mmCIF file of C-alpha atoms in Angstrom:
data_model
loop_
_atom_site.group_PDB
_atom_site.id
_atom_site.type_symbol
_atom_site.label_atom_id
_atom_site.label_comp_id
_atom_site.label_asym_id
_atom_site.label_seq_id
_atom_site.Cartn_x
_atom_site.Cartn_y
_atom_site.Cartn_z
ATOM 1 C CA MET A 501 57.095 76.096 105.211
ATOM 2 C CA LYS A 502 60.119 74.017 104.203
ATOM 3 C CA LYS A 503 60.438 75.978 100.925
ATOM 4 C CA ILE A 504 60.218 79.282 102.810
ATOM 5 C CA LEU A 505 63.014 78.221 105.156
ATOM 6 C CA GLN A 506 65.130 77.122 102.189
ATOM 7 C CA TYR A 507 64.548 80.498 100.533
ATOM 8 C CA PHE A 508 65.680 82.430 103.637
ATOM 9 C CA ALA A 509 68.706 80.166 104.026
ATOM 10 C CA LEU A 510 69.658 80.907 100.410
ATOM 11 C CA MET A 511 69.247 84.681 100.900
ATOM 12 C CA ILE A 512 71.362 84.625 104.067
ATOM 13 C CA GLY A 513 74.065 82.739 102.172
ATOM 14 C CA ILE A 514 74.065 85.301 99.338
ATOM 15 C CA LEU A 515 74.157 88.193 101.823
ATOM 16 C CA SER A 516 77.083 86.625 103.680
ATOM 17 C CA PHE A 517 78.978 86.152 100.424
ATOM 18 C CA ASN A 518 78.462 89.759 99.389
ATOM 19 C CA ILE A 519 79.566 91.090 102.769
ATOM 20 C CA GLY A 520 82.713 88.984 102.649
ATOM 21 C CA TRP A 521 83.489 90.059 99.095
ATOM 22 C CA ALA A 522 83.081 93.773 99.794
ATOM 23 C CA GLN A 523 85.064 94.031 102.997
ATOM 24 C CA THR A 524 88.186 96.213 103.174
ATOM 25 C CA TYR A 525 91.354 95.500 104.968
ATOM 26 C CA THR A 526 94.028 97.468 106.760
ATOM 27 C CA VAL A 527 94.053 100.573 108.940
ATOM 28 C CA ASN A 528 95.254 103.677 107.041
ATOM 29 C CA THR A 529 94.164 102.275 103.681
ATOM 30 C CA THR A 530 91.225 103.177 101.492
ATOM 31 C CA ALA A 531 89.420 100.901 99.050
ATOM 32 C CA VAL A 532 89.164 102.335 95.537
ATOM 33 C CA ASP A 533 86.976 100.742 92.895
ATOM 34 C CA LYS A 534 89.034 99.711 89.864
ATOM 35 C CA GLY A 535 86.527 97.729 87.859
ATOM 36 C CA TRP A 536 86.165 94.160 89.082
ATOM 37 C CA PHE A 537 88.845 94.540 91.740
ATOM 38 C CA ASP A 538 89.401 96.790 94.737
ATOM 39 C CA ALA A 539 92.748 98.568 95.013
ATOM 40 C CA CYS A 540 94.022 99.330 98.504
ATOM 41 C CA VAL A 541 95.537 102.811 98.631
ATOM 42 C CA THR A 542 98.013 103.560 101.419
ATOM 43 C CA THR A 543 98.887 107.134 102.375
ATOM 44 C CA VAL A 544 102.436 107.597 103.702
ATOM 45 C CA PRO A 545 102.478 110.105 106.621
ATOM 46 C CA ASN A 546 106.046 109.538 107.847
ATOM 47 C CA TRP A 547 109.304 110.563 106.145
ATOM 48 C CA ILE A 548 111.561 108.477 108.441
ATOM 49 C CA THR A 549 112.425 105.177 106.753
ATOM 50 C CA PHE A 550 111.849 101.774 108.371
ATOM 51 C CA THR A 551 109.329 103.113 110.870
ATOM 52 C CA PRO A 552 105.530 102.686 111.047
ATOM 53 C CA GLY A 553 103.774 104.752 108.397
ATOM 54 C CA SER A 554 106.931 105.177 106.327
ATOM 55 C CA PHE A 555 107.435 104.827 102.580
ATOM 56 C CA THR A 556 109.605 101.754 103.125
ATOM 57 C CA GLU A 557 106.800 100.117 105.132
ATOM 58 C CA ALA A 558 104.393 100.866 102.262
ATOM 59 C CA ILE A 559 106.790 99.214 99.790
ATOM 60 C CA TYR A 560 106.976 96.166 102.078
ATOM 61 C CA LYS A 561 103.165 95.917 102.051
ATOM 62 C CA ALA A 562 103.056 96.343 98.268
ATOM 63 C CA ASN A 563 105.619 93.572 97.835
ATOM 64 C CA LYS A 564 103.408 91.287 99.950
ATOM 65 C CA GLY A 565 100.375 92.099 97.775
ATOM 66 C CA GLU A 566 98.506 93.942 100.539
ATOM 67 C CA ILE A 567 98.260 97.265 98.668
ATOM 68 C CA THR A 568 98.446 98.432 95.048
ATOM 69 C CA ASP A 569 98.638 102.234 95.301
ATOM 70 C CA ILE A 570 100.958 104.397 97.412
ATOM 71 C CA VAL A 571 100.392 108.137 97.889
ATOM 72 C CA PHE A 572 101.847 110.666 100.331
ATOM 73 C CA ASP A 573 100.368 112.898 102.988
ATOM 74 C CA PRO A 574 100.656 116.601 102.004
ATOM 75 C CA SER A 575 102.610 117.272 105.200
ATOM 76 C CA LEU A 576 105.597 115.509 103.568
ATOM 77 C CA ASN A 577 105.916 118.182 100.892
ATOM 78 C CA GLY A 578 109.444 119.617 101.035
ATOM 79 C CA GLN A 579 110.836 116.670 102.996
ATOM 80 C CA THR A 580 113.639 114.306 101.883
ATOM 81 C CA ILE A 581 113.224 110.559 102.375
ATOM 82 C CA ASN A 582 116.634 108.908 102.704
ATOM 83 C CA MET A 583 116.139 105.470 101.183
ATOM 84 C CA ASN A 584 119.328 103.979 102.673
ATOM 85 C CA GLY A 585 119.739 101.479 99.832
ATOM 86 C CA VAL A 586 122.948 99.602 99.046
ATOM 87 C CA PRO A 587 123.708 97.541 95.916
ATOM 88 C CA GLU A 588 123.562 94.196 97.745
ATOM 89 C CA ASN A 589 120.366 94.999 99.622
ATOM 90 C CA ALA A 590 118.737 97.903 97.815
ATOM 91 C CA ILE A 591 115.205 98.967 98.628
ATOM 92 C CA THR A 592 113.270 97.200 95.892
ATOM 93 C CA LEU A 593 109.678 97.340 94.709
ATOM 94 C CA CYS A 594 109.082 93.791 93.445
ATOM 95 C CA GLY A 595 105.289 93.726 93.541
ATOM 96 C CA SER A 596 103.545 93.955 90.156
ATOM 97 C CA ASN A 597 100.764 96.382 89.161
ATOM 98 C CA ILE A 598 101.856 98.948 91.764
ATOM 99 C CA THR A 599 101.450 102.734 91.412
ATOM 100 C CA ILE A 600 103.459 105.238 93.469
ATOM 101 C CA ASP A 601 102.135 108.779 93.030
ATOM 102 C CA GLY A 602 103.595 111.956 94.555
ATOM 103 C CA ASN A 603 101.038 114.265 92.970
ATOM 104 C CA ASN A 604 100.193 116.101 96.219
ATOM 105 C CA VAL A 605 103.853 116.426 97.361
ATOM 106 C CA PRO A 606 105.623 118.136 94.411
ATOM 107 C CA THR A 607 108.790 118.938 96.403
ATOM 108 C CA LEU A 608 109.152 115.630 98.251
ATOM 109 C CA THR A 609 112.502 114.037 97.317
ATOM 110 C CA LEU A 610 113.595 110.403 97.443
ATOM 111 C CA GLN A 611 117.339 110.297 98.047
ATOM 112 C CA GLY A 612 119.619 107.352 97.402
ATOM 113 C CA PRO A 613 122.931 106.923 99.268
ATOM 114 C CA ALA A 614 126.463 106.857 97.901
ATOM 115 C CA GLU A 615 126.365 103.116 97.224
ATOM 116 C CA GLY A 616 123.075 102.756 95.369
ATOM 117 C CA PRO A 617 119.887 104.166 93.912
ATOM 118 C CA ALA A 618 116.932 105.556 95.816
ATOM 119 C CA LEU A 619 114.710 102.784 94.493
ATOM 120 C CA ILE A 620 114.930 99.693 92.300
ATOM 121 C CA VAL A 621 111.750 98.508 90.580
ATOM 122 C CA THR A 622 111.562 94.868 89.484
ATOM 123 C CA GLY A 623 107.818 94.227 89.478
ATOM 124 C CA ASN A 624 106.126 94.465 86.078
ATOM 125 C CA ASN A 625 103.400 96.972 85.166
ATOM 126 C CA ALA A 626 104.601 99.458 87.765
ATOM 127 C CA THR A 627 104.017 103.215 87.578
ATOM 128 C CA ILE A 628 106.179 105.801 89.362
ATOM 129 C CA LYS A 629 104.949 109.353 88.860
ATOM 130 C CA ASN A 630 105.146 112.906 90.185
ATOM 131 C CA LEU A 631 108.245 112.379 92.339
ATOM 132 C CA GLN A 632 111.723 113.897 92.695
ATOM 133 C CA PHE A 633 114.840 111.734 92.902
ATOM 134 C CA THR A 634 118.392 112.494 93.904
ATOM 135 C CA THR A 635 121.463 110.485 94.874
ATOM 136 C CA THR A 636 124.974 110.989 96.157
ATOM 137 C CA SER A 637 126.203 108.069 94.057
ATOM 138 C CA ALA A 638 128.632 108.803 91.246
ATOM 139 C CA PHE A 639 127.738 105.539 89.512
ATOM 140 C CA ARG A 640 124.267 104.314 90.384
ATOM 141 C CA GLY A 641 121.133 106.181 89.442
ATOM 142 C CA GLY A 642 118.376 107.818 91.418
ATOM 143 C CA LEU A 643 115.940 105.246 89.997
ATOM 144 C CA GLU A 644 116.519 101.877 88.336
ATOM 145 C CA TYR A 645 113.793 100.087 86.394
ATOM 146 C CA GLN A 646 114.570 96.379 86.012
ATOM 147 C CA THR A 647 111.075 95.645 84.767
ATOM 148 C CA ASN A 648 108.755 95.321 81.766
ATOM 149 C CA ASN A 649 105.704 97.273 80.591
ATOM 150 C CA SER A 650 106.095 99.953 83.253
ATOM 151 C CA PHE A 651 105.967 103.754 83.379
ATOM 152 C CA VAL A 652 107.999 106.654 84.773
ATOM 153 C CA GLU A 653 105.883 109.795 84.453
ATOM 154 C CA ASN A 654 106.340 113.447 85.454
ATOM 155 C CA CYS A 655 109.421 112.708 87.555
ATOM 156 C CA THR A 656 112.356 115.046 88.176
ATOM 157 C CA PHE A 657 115.914 113.789 88.666
ATOM 158 C CA LEU A 658 117.764 116.509 90.546
ATOM 159 C CA ASN A 659 120.979 114.503 90.580
ATOM 160 C CA GLY A 660 121.819 111.020 89.375
ATOM 161 C CA ASN A 661 120.853 108.838 86.468
ATOM 162 C CA LEU A 662 117.713 107.082 85.356
ATOM 163 C CA TYR A 663 118.405 103.487 84.340
ATOM 164 C CA ILE A 664 116.022 101.313 82.380
ATOM 165 C CA GLY A 665 117.599 97.873 82.615
ATOM 166 C CA HIS A 666 119.585 95.719 85.006
ATOM 167 C CA ILE A 667 122.851 97.557 85.673
ATOM 168 C CA GLN A 668 124.579 94.750 87.550
ATOM 169 C CA ASN A 669 123.354 92.025 85.191
ATOM 170 C CA PRO A 670 123.061 93.418 81.636
ATOM 171 C CA ALA A 671 121.970 89.999 80.353
ATOM 172 C CA VAL A 672 118.552 90.612 81.939
ATOM 173 C CA TYR A 673 116.344 91.871 79.100
ATOM 174 C CA VAL A 674 113.707 94.551 79.718
ATOM 175 C CA GLN A 675 111.128 95.878 77.275
ATOM 176 C CA GLY A 676 107.941 97.850 76.859
ATOM 177 C CA ASN A 677 108.742 100.597 79.375
ATOM 178 C CA THR A 678 107.740 104.237 78.865
ATOM 179 C CA ILE A 679 109.414 107.384 80.193
ATOM 180 C CA ARG A 680 107.068 110.345 79.801
ATOM 181 C CA ASN A 681 107.286 114.040 80.761
ATOM 182 C CA CYS A 682 110.387 113.635 82.922
ATOM 183 C CA ASP A 683 113.188 116.117 83.660
ATOM 184 C CA ILE A 684 116.697 114.712 84.119
ATOM 185 C CA GLN A 685 118.508 117.808 85.363
ATOM 186 C CA SER A 686 121.869 116.297 86.208
ATOM 187 C CA GLY A 687 122.732 112.833 85.005
ATOM 188 C CA ASN A 688 122.208 110.406 82.164
ATOM 189 C CA LEU A 689 119.448 108.246 80.802
ATOM 190 C CA GLN A 690 120.620 104.703 80.104
ATOM 191 C CA ILE A 691 118.307 102.243 78.374
ATOM 192 C CA MET A 692 118.880 98.532 77.829
ATOM 193 C CA GLY A 693 116.565 96.162 76.013
ATOM 194 C CA ALA A 694 114.072 97.060 73.293
ATOM 195 C CA GLU A 695 110.724 98.736 72.662
ATOM 196 C CA ASN A 696 111.305 101.208 75.488
ATOM 197 C CA LYS A 697 109.915 104.690 74.766
ATOM 198 C CA VAL A 698 111.074 108.150 75.824
ATOM 199 C CA LEU A 699 108.431 110.847 75.325
ATOM 200 C CA ASN A 700 108.597 114.592 75.996
ATOM 201 C CA THR A 701 111.546 114.269 78.372
ATOM 202 C CA THR A 702 114.375 116.740 79.031
ATOM 203 C CA ILE A 703 117.835 115.203 79.479
ATOM 204 C CA LEU A 704 120.804 117.443 80.278
ATOM 205 C CA GLY A 705 123.274 114.542 80.350
ATOM 206 C CA LYS A 706 123.785 111.722 77.875
ATOM 207 C CA ILE A 707 121.393 109.161 76.412
ATOM 208 C CA ILE A 708 123.112 105.779 76.486
ATOM 209 C CA ILE A 709 121.506 102.972 74.519
ATOM 210 C CA GLY A 710 122.643 99.433 75.298
ATOM 211 C CA HIS A 711 125.132 98.039 77.790
#
């Protein structure tokens, strides 16, 4: 009888472990199997920044490590998200291994203000894809990648530059980034660092290599 009780105690312990390991987390997120780990995918339903369900809230969660993938509700197609960034306090994605995908909102636009880019990415192994960027800034770009081993894919830059490197601190070295299938319609591509690739990308402005 003692052995039987020990056996059931062991099985209950294993069952409890498996339940704890498989649980998912936050409202409005979906668990997606990515091999050994679960990725939490958040869908952004709100185009107004700094409000519940907004893109900026999703970035905040990604920076805290709560989510790894950000997608957008189809109802946001055709909307413009004003990112309200400024150089001293720009909206920054600093979490690593994050993917932001606008595949189901092809005409959603992320807009940066006159004083800064729409988004700065500093976390490594990030992927930004299938999004449109624009800015009213004459100097800063629509998107700045201050990161390593990351991707910009299938993105359109309606106005403004795409920077790969740290614009305000050129001494920061970036490498291993890939720009693929992008369309820079009005603006320049500036790349700092080494081993950064540009593949199948249309650039109507200048390509600037170095500082």
